[in-house]
CSV table of C-alpha atoms and ligand atoms in Angstrom, one decimal:
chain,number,residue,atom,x,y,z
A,1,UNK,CA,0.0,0.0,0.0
A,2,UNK,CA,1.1,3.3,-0.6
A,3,UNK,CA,1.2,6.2,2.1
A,4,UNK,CA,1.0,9.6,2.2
A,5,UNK,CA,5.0,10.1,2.6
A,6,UNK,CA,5.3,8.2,-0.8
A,7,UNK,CA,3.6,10.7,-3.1
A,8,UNK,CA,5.9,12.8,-4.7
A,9,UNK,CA,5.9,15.3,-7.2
A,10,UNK,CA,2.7,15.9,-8.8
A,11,UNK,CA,3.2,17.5,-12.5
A,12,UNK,CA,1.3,19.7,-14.5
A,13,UNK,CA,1.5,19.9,-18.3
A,14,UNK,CA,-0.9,21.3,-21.1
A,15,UNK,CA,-0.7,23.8,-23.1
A,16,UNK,CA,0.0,27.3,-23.0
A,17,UNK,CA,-2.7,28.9,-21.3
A,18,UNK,CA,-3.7,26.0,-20.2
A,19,UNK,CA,-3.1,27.7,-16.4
A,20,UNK,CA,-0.7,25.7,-15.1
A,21,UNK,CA,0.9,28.0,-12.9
A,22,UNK,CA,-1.8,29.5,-11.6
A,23,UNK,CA,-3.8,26.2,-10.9
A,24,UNK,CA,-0.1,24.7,-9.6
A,25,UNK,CA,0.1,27.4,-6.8
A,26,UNK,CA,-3.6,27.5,-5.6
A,27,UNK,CA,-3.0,23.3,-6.0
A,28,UNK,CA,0.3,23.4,-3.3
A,29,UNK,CA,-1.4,25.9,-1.3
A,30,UNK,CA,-4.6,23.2,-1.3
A,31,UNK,CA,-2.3,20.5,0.0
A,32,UNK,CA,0.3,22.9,2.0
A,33,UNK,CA,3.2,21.4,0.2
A,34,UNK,CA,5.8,23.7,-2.1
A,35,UNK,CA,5.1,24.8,-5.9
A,36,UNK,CA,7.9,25.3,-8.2
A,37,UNK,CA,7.8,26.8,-11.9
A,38,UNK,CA,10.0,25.0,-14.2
A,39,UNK,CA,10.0,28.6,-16.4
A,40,UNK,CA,11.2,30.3,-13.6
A,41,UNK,CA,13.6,27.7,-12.5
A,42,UNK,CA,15.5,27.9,-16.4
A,43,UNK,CA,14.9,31.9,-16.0
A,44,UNK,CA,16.8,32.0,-12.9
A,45,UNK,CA,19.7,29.5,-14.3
A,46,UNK,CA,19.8,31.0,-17.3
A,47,UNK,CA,20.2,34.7,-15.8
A,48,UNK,CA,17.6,35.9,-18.5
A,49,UNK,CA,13.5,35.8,-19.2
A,50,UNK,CA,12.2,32.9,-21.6
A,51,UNK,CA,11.7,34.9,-24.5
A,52,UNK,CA,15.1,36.0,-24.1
A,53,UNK,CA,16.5,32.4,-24.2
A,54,UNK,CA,15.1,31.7,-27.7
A,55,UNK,CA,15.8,35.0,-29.4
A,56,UNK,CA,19.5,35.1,-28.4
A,57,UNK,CA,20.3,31.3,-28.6
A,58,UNK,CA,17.2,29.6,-30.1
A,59,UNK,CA,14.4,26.9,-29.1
A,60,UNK,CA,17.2,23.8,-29.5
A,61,UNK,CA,19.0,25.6,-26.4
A,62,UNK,CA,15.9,26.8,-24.6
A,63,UNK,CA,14.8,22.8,-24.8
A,64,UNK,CA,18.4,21.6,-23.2
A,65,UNK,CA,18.3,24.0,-20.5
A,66,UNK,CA,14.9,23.1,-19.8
A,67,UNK,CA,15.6,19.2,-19.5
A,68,UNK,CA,18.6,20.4,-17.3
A,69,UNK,CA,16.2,22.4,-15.5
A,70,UNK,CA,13.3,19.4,-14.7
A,71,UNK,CA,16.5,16.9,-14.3
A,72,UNK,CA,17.6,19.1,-11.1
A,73,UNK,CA,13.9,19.5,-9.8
A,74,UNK,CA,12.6,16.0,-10.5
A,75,UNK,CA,16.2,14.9,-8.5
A,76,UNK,CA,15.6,17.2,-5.0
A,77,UNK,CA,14.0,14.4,-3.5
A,78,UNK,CA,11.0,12.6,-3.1
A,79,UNK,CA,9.0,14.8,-0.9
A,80,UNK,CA,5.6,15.8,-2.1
A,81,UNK,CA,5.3,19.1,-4.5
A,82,UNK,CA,3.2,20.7,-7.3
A,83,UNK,CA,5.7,21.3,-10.0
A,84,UNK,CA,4.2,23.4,-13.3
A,85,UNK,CA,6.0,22.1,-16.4
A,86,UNK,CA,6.3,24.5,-19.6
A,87,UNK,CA,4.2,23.7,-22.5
A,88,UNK,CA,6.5,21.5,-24.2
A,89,UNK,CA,8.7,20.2,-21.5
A,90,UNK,CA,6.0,17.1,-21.3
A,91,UNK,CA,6.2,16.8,-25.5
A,92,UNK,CA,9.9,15.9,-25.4
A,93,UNK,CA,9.9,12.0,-25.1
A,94,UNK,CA,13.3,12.2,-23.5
A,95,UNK,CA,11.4,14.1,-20.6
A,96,UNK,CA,8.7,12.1,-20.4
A,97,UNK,CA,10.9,9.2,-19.9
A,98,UNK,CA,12.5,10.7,-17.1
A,99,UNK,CA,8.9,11.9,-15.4
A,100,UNK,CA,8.2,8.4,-15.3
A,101,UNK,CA,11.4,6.9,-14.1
A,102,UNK,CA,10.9,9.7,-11.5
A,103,UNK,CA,7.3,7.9,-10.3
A,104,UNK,CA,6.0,11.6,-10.5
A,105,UNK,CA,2.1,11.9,-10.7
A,106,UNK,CA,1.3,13.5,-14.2
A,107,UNK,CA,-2.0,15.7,-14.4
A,108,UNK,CA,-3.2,17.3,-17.9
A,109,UNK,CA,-5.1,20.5,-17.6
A,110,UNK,CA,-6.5,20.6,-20.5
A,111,UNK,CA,-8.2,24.5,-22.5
A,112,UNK,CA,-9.7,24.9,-25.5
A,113,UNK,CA,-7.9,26.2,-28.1
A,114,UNK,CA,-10.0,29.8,-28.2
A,115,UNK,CA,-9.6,29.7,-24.6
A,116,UNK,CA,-6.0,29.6,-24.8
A,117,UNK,CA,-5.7,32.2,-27.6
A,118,UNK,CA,-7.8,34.3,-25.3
A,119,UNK,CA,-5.8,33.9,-21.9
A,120,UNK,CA,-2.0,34.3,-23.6
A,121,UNK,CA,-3.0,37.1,-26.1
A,122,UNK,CA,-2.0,39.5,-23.5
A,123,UNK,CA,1.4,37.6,-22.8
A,124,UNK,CA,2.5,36.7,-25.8
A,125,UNK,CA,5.8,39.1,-25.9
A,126,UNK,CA,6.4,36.5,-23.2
A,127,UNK,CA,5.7,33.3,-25.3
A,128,UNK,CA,7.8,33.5,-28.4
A,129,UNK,CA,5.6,30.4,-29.7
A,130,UNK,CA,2.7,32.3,-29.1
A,131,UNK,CA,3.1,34.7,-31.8
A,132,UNK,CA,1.5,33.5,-34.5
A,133,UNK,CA,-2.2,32.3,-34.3
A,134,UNK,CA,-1.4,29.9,-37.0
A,135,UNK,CA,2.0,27.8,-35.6
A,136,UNK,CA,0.0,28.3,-32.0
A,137,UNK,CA,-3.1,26.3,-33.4
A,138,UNK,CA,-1.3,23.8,-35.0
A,139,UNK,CA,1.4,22.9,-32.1
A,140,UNK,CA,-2.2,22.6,-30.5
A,141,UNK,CA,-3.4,19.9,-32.3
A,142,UNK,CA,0.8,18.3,-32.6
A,143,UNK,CA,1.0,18.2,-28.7
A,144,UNK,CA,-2.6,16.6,-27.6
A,145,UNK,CA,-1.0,13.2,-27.4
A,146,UNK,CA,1.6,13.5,-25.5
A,147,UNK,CA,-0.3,15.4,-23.0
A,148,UNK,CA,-2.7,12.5,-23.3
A,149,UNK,CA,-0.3,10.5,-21.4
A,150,UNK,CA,-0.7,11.5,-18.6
A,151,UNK,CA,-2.2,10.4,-15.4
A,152,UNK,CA,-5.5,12.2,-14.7
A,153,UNK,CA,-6.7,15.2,-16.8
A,154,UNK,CA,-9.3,18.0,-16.3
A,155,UNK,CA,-10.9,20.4,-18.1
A,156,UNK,CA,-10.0,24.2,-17.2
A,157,UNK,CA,-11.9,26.0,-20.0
A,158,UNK,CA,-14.2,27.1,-17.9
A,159,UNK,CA,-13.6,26.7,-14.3
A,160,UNK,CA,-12.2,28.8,-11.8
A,161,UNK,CA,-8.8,28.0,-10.3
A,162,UNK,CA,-10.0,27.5,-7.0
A,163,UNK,CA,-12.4,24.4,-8.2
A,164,UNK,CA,-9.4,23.0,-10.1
A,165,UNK,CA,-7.1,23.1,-7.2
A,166,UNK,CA,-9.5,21.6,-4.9
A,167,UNK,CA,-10.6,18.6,-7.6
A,168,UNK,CA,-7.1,18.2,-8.4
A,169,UNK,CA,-6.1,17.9,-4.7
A,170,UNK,CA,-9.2,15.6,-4.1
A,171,UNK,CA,-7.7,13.3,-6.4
A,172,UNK,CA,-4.2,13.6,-5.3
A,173,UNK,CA,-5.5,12.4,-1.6
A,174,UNK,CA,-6.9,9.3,-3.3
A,175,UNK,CA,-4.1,8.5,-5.1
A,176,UNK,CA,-2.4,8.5,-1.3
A,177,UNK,CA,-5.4,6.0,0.4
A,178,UNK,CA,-4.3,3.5,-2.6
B,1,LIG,C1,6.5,26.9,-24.2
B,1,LIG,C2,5.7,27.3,-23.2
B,1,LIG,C3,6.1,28.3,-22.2
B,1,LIG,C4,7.6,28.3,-22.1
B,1,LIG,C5,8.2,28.5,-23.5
B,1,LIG,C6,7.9,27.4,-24.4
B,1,LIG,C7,6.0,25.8,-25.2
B,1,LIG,O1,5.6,27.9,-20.9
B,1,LIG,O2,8.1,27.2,-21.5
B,1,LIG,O3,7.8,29.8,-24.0
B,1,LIG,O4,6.8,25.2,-25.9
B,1,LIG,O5,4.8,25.6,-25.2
B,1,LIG,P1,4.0,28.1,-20.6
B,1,LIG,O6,3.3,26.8,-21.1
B,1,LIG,O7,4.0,28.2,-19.1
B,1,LIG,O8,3.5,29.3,-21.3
């Protein structure tokens, strides 16, 4: 049987706008564990914003230093925490292969494609593969299944974060009574 102390880290992956970050902190705050963003992490190793990474050195580096990035977090230990992947950390079958080496639970929040458009229009200075509607749709539609993969998914179209976090942590507790 597995206890509490067992679960480790749960992952988040979807797309962009899918609101993993947002549903990942409101999700660690639900189970009073830590959150980490795997953005942030490469931000803060790289000494420079996202967008910066793939102007000045391209998506291939942006991608290693990413894996680098989910390597070091995914090897802190097995202690419980929410962990919000980037959109296409969970696409790369190397990663994936490491998630599940890692026993890591795996949720897909899954958005509607207008939705997304919608919630990253604002941001997409931020998301250099947000910038044109066209590519966006179609890495849409290329990504579904790997996302697929994953353990448990829910729908965040049109939901508010709080009911997310507190289905999402529902489930995570029953994944701890198995
Ligand atoms: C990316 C998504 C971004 C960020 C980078 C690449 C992607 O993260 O990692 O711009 O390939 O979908 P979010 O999903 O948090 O926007």
């Amino acid at each position: 049987m597995t206890s509490p102390a067992q679960i480790g880290p749960i992952l988040l992956v979807g797309f962009m706008g899918a609101g993993k970050t947002s549903v990942g902190a409101a999700l660690a705050s639900e189970l009073g564990c830590g959150f980490v963003d795997l953005d942030a992490v490469v931000e803060q190793s790289a000494g420079q914003p996202v967008a910066a990474i793939f102007g000045a050195e391209g998506e291939q580096r942006f991608r290693q230093l990413e894996s680098e990035a989910l390597d070091e977090v995914l090897s802190i230990g097995t202690r419980r925490r929410v962990i919000a992947l980037g959109g296409g950390t969970y696409v790369q079958l190397e990663n994936r292969h490491r998630i599940a080496r890692s026993g890591a639970l795996v949720v897909f929040l899954e958005v509607a494609l207008e939705e997304a458009m919608r919630r990253v229009r604002n941001f997409s200075g931020k998301r250099p593969l947000a910038a044109s509607q066209e590519a966006f749709a179609k890495l849409f539609e290329e990504r579904r299944s790997a996302y697929e993969q994953a353990h448990f998914r829910t729908d965040t179209t049109n939901k508010p974060v709080i009911t997310i976090a507190k289905e999402l942590a529902a489930w995570v507790r029953e994944q701890e009574r198995r």
